[in-house]
XYZ file of C-alpha atoms in Angstrom:
192
model
C -13.065 -14.936 -13.341
C -12.238 -16.970 -10.215
C -10.990 -20.516 -9.994
C -13.392 -23.180 -8.838
C -11.263 -23.828 -5.737
C -11.665 -20.355 -4.264
C -14.292 -20.098 -1.537
C -17.167 -17.660 -1.832
C -15.890 -15.582 1.101
C -12.447 -15.358 -0.558
C -14.024 -14.285 -3.856
C -16.027 -11.629 -2.005
C -12.946 -10.293 -0.222
C -10.890 -10.232 -3.413
C -13.698 -8.534 -5.332
C -14.104 -5.941 -2.580
C -10.336 -5.314 -2.611
C -10.358 -4.653 -6.352
C -13.446 -2.466 -6.242
C -12.228 -0.415 -3.270
C -9.000 0.248 -5.188
C -10.889 1.210 -8.350
C -13.925 3.020 -6.964
C -13.488 3.728 -3.253
C -15.903 2.806 -0.502
C -18.956 4.795 -1.656
C -18.522 3.655 -5.253
C -18.355 0.027 -4.211
C -21.881 -1.288 -3.936
C -22.777 -4.717 -2.534
C -24.292 -5.509 -5.947
C -20.997 -4.740 -7.724
C -19.080 -6.903 -5.248
C -21.478 -9.814 -5.747
C -21.343 -9.470 -9.531
C -17.554 -9.375 -9.641
C -17.315 -12.327 -7.235
C -19.868 -14.316 -9.189
C -21.742 -14.843 -5.927
C -25.432 -15.092 -5.174
C -27.420 -12.284 -3.593
C -27.408 -13.634 -0.031
C -23.722 -14.628 -0.088
C -22.327 -11.422 1.349
C -24.691 -11.512 4.313
C -24.020 -15.200 4.867
C -20.263 -14.572 5.266
C -20.198 -10.966 6.517
C -22.429 -8.695 8.612
C -22.715 -6.289 5.693
C -20.705 -3.988 3.480
C -18.657 -2.410 6.323
C -17.625 -5.837 7.626
C -16.632 -7.050 4.149
C -14.826 -3.770 3.435
C -12.863 -4.148 6.672
C -11.811 -7.682 5.690
C -10.782 -6.404 2.247
C -8.863 -3.419 3.650
C -7.072 -5.671 6.136
C -6.118 -8.069 3.341
C -4.896 -5.216 1.122
C -2.824 -3.798 3.989
C -1.359 -7.229 4.734
C -0.434 -7.726 1.064
C 1.182 -4.285 0.872
C 3.255 -4.977 4.000
C 4.304 -8.333 2.563
C 5.395 -6.811 -0.762
C 7.309 -4.036 1.003
C 8.979 -6.421 3.453
C 10.078 -8.680 0.594
C 12.436 -5.928 -0.599
C 13.096 -4.061 2.666
C 14.075 -7.283 4.412
C 15.981 -8.601 1.422
C 19.700 -8.701 0.774
C 21.872 -5.656 0.325
C 23.000 -2.558 2.105
C 20.430 -0.237 3.659
C 20.639 2.070 0.625
C 20.175 -0.877 -1.756
C 17.113 -2.051 0.174
C 15.517 1.415 0.176
C 16.370 1.660 -3.535
C 14.774 -1.741 -4.174
C 11.635 -0.582 -2.359
C 11.431 2.641 -4.365
C 12.072 0.858 -7.676
C 9.921 -2.222 -7.078
C 7.270 -2.970 -9.661
C 4.035 -1.062 -9.067
C 0.888 -0.264 -10.985
C 1.666 3.446 -10.636
C -1.290 4.753 -12.643
C -3.757 2.852 -10.449
C -2.252 4.367 -7.324
C -1.516 2.711 -4.018
C -4.364 0.461 -2.877
C -3.763 1.511 0.737
C -2.819 5.134 0.120
C -5.902 5.708 -2.017
C -8.073 4.770 0.955
C -6.769 7.848 2.792
C -8.633 9.976 0.247
C -11.923 8.172 0.855
C -13.982 10.228 3.317
C -16.021 7.205 4.442
C -12.903 5.212 5.281
C -11.300 8.131 7.107
C -14.527 8.814 9.043
C -14.621 5.222 10.325
C -12.056 4.436 13.010
C -12.465 0.736 12.287
C -11.940 1.013 8.497
C -9.112 3.526 8.914
C -7.175 1.434 11.469
C -5.533 -1.011 8.991
C -4.543 1.946 6.790
C -2.992 3.830 9.732
C -1.252 0.692 10.992
C 0.230 -0.098 7.595
C 1.563 3.397 6.981
C 2.970 3.517 10.528
C 4.609 0.107 10.005
C 6.163 1.267 6.718
C 7.454 4.467 8.295
C 8.989 2.589 11.233
C 10.514 -0.076 8.969
C 12.127 2.534 6.722
C 13.384 4.564 9.700
C 15.021 1.417 11.080
C 16.792 0.773 7.787
C 18.022 4.375 7.601
C 19.301 4.101 11.197
C 21.065 0.879 10.220
C 22.691 2.763 7.335
C 23.770 5.565 9.656
C 25.228 3.046 12.117
C 27.238 1.503 9.268
C 28.429 4.917 8.078
C 26.563 4.577 4.784
C 24.281 7.548 5.460
C 25.518 10.842 6.852
C 25.182 11.586 10.562
C 22.886 14.569 9.883
C 20.121 12.389 8.450
C 17.199 11.904 10.817
C 15.822 8.388 10.178
C 12.186 9.311 10.943
C 12.357 12.302 8.582
C 13.947 10.276 5.780
C 11.322 7.567 6.242
C 8.585 10.213 6.016
C 10.237 11.547 2.851
C 10.317 8.085 1.253
C 6.637 7.461 2.056
C 5.679 10.958 0.855
C 7.651 10.520 -2.374
C 5.889 7.248 -3.171
C 2.392 8.375 -2.189
C 2.785 11.809 -3.782
C 4.280 10.198 -6.874
C 1.152 8.087 -7.254
C -1.040 11.192 -7.063
C 1.036 13.109 -9.634
C 1.184 10.114 -11.979
C -2.574 9.608 -11.829
C -3.217 13.315 -12.366
C -1.006 13.438 -15.458
C -1.819 9.962 -16.779
C 1.917 9.243 -16.942
C 4.417 7.519 -14.677
C 6.996 10.252 -15.435
C 6.339 12.274 -12.256
C 6.539 9.168 -10.049
C 9.761 8.064 -11.715
C 11.301 11.554 -11.442
C 10.492 11.774 -7.727
C 12.039 8.375 -7.078
C 15.174 9.211 -9.079
C 15.553 12.527 -7.248
C 15.200 10.930 -3.824
C 17.681 8.193 -4.690
C 20.177 10.815 -5.835
C 19.812 12.636 -2.516
C 20.191 9.422 -0.500
C 23.034 7.895 -2.513
C 26.093 7.223 -0.375
C 29.065 9.371 -1.279
C 31.926 7.627 -3.007
C 34.932 7.335 -0.752
């Protein structure tokens, strides 16, 4: 499953990332991580203090990857509207849900300040980044003066995260796609 050049600790982190996304914290056993990583029984404890330490490394990596993917479109070319549109329309595995957002539904992650911190930081970063882009659009006259950047950013995040939930519940991407289309219609600059 993994290339020969990947270190054992990297395989463990990647395996934990995948399993946390699929099964959540409780459903991710050390045995499952080791099996998926193709690592020996003592490997996890050689590289990490235990499951919580490995989970934290995996959650941090997932959060970092999500921020990188979001920044690739939010910091890309185009007007503020085009960049928000690119973020909303970027390729996602909608039926799997958001690997960071799904962690907010895991009671063990939420109960642990340490495990929850990368999730909170990532969602706060996304909110602030989107609010800045909306403010930029207002400053350029692209978005109306009545729009409140923080509220629009919250709406974008809620549309994406809620869209994941609705898509997973129905087994179809239709609800996600409809929410995104509706939000884009509301945000679209008026023709002058």
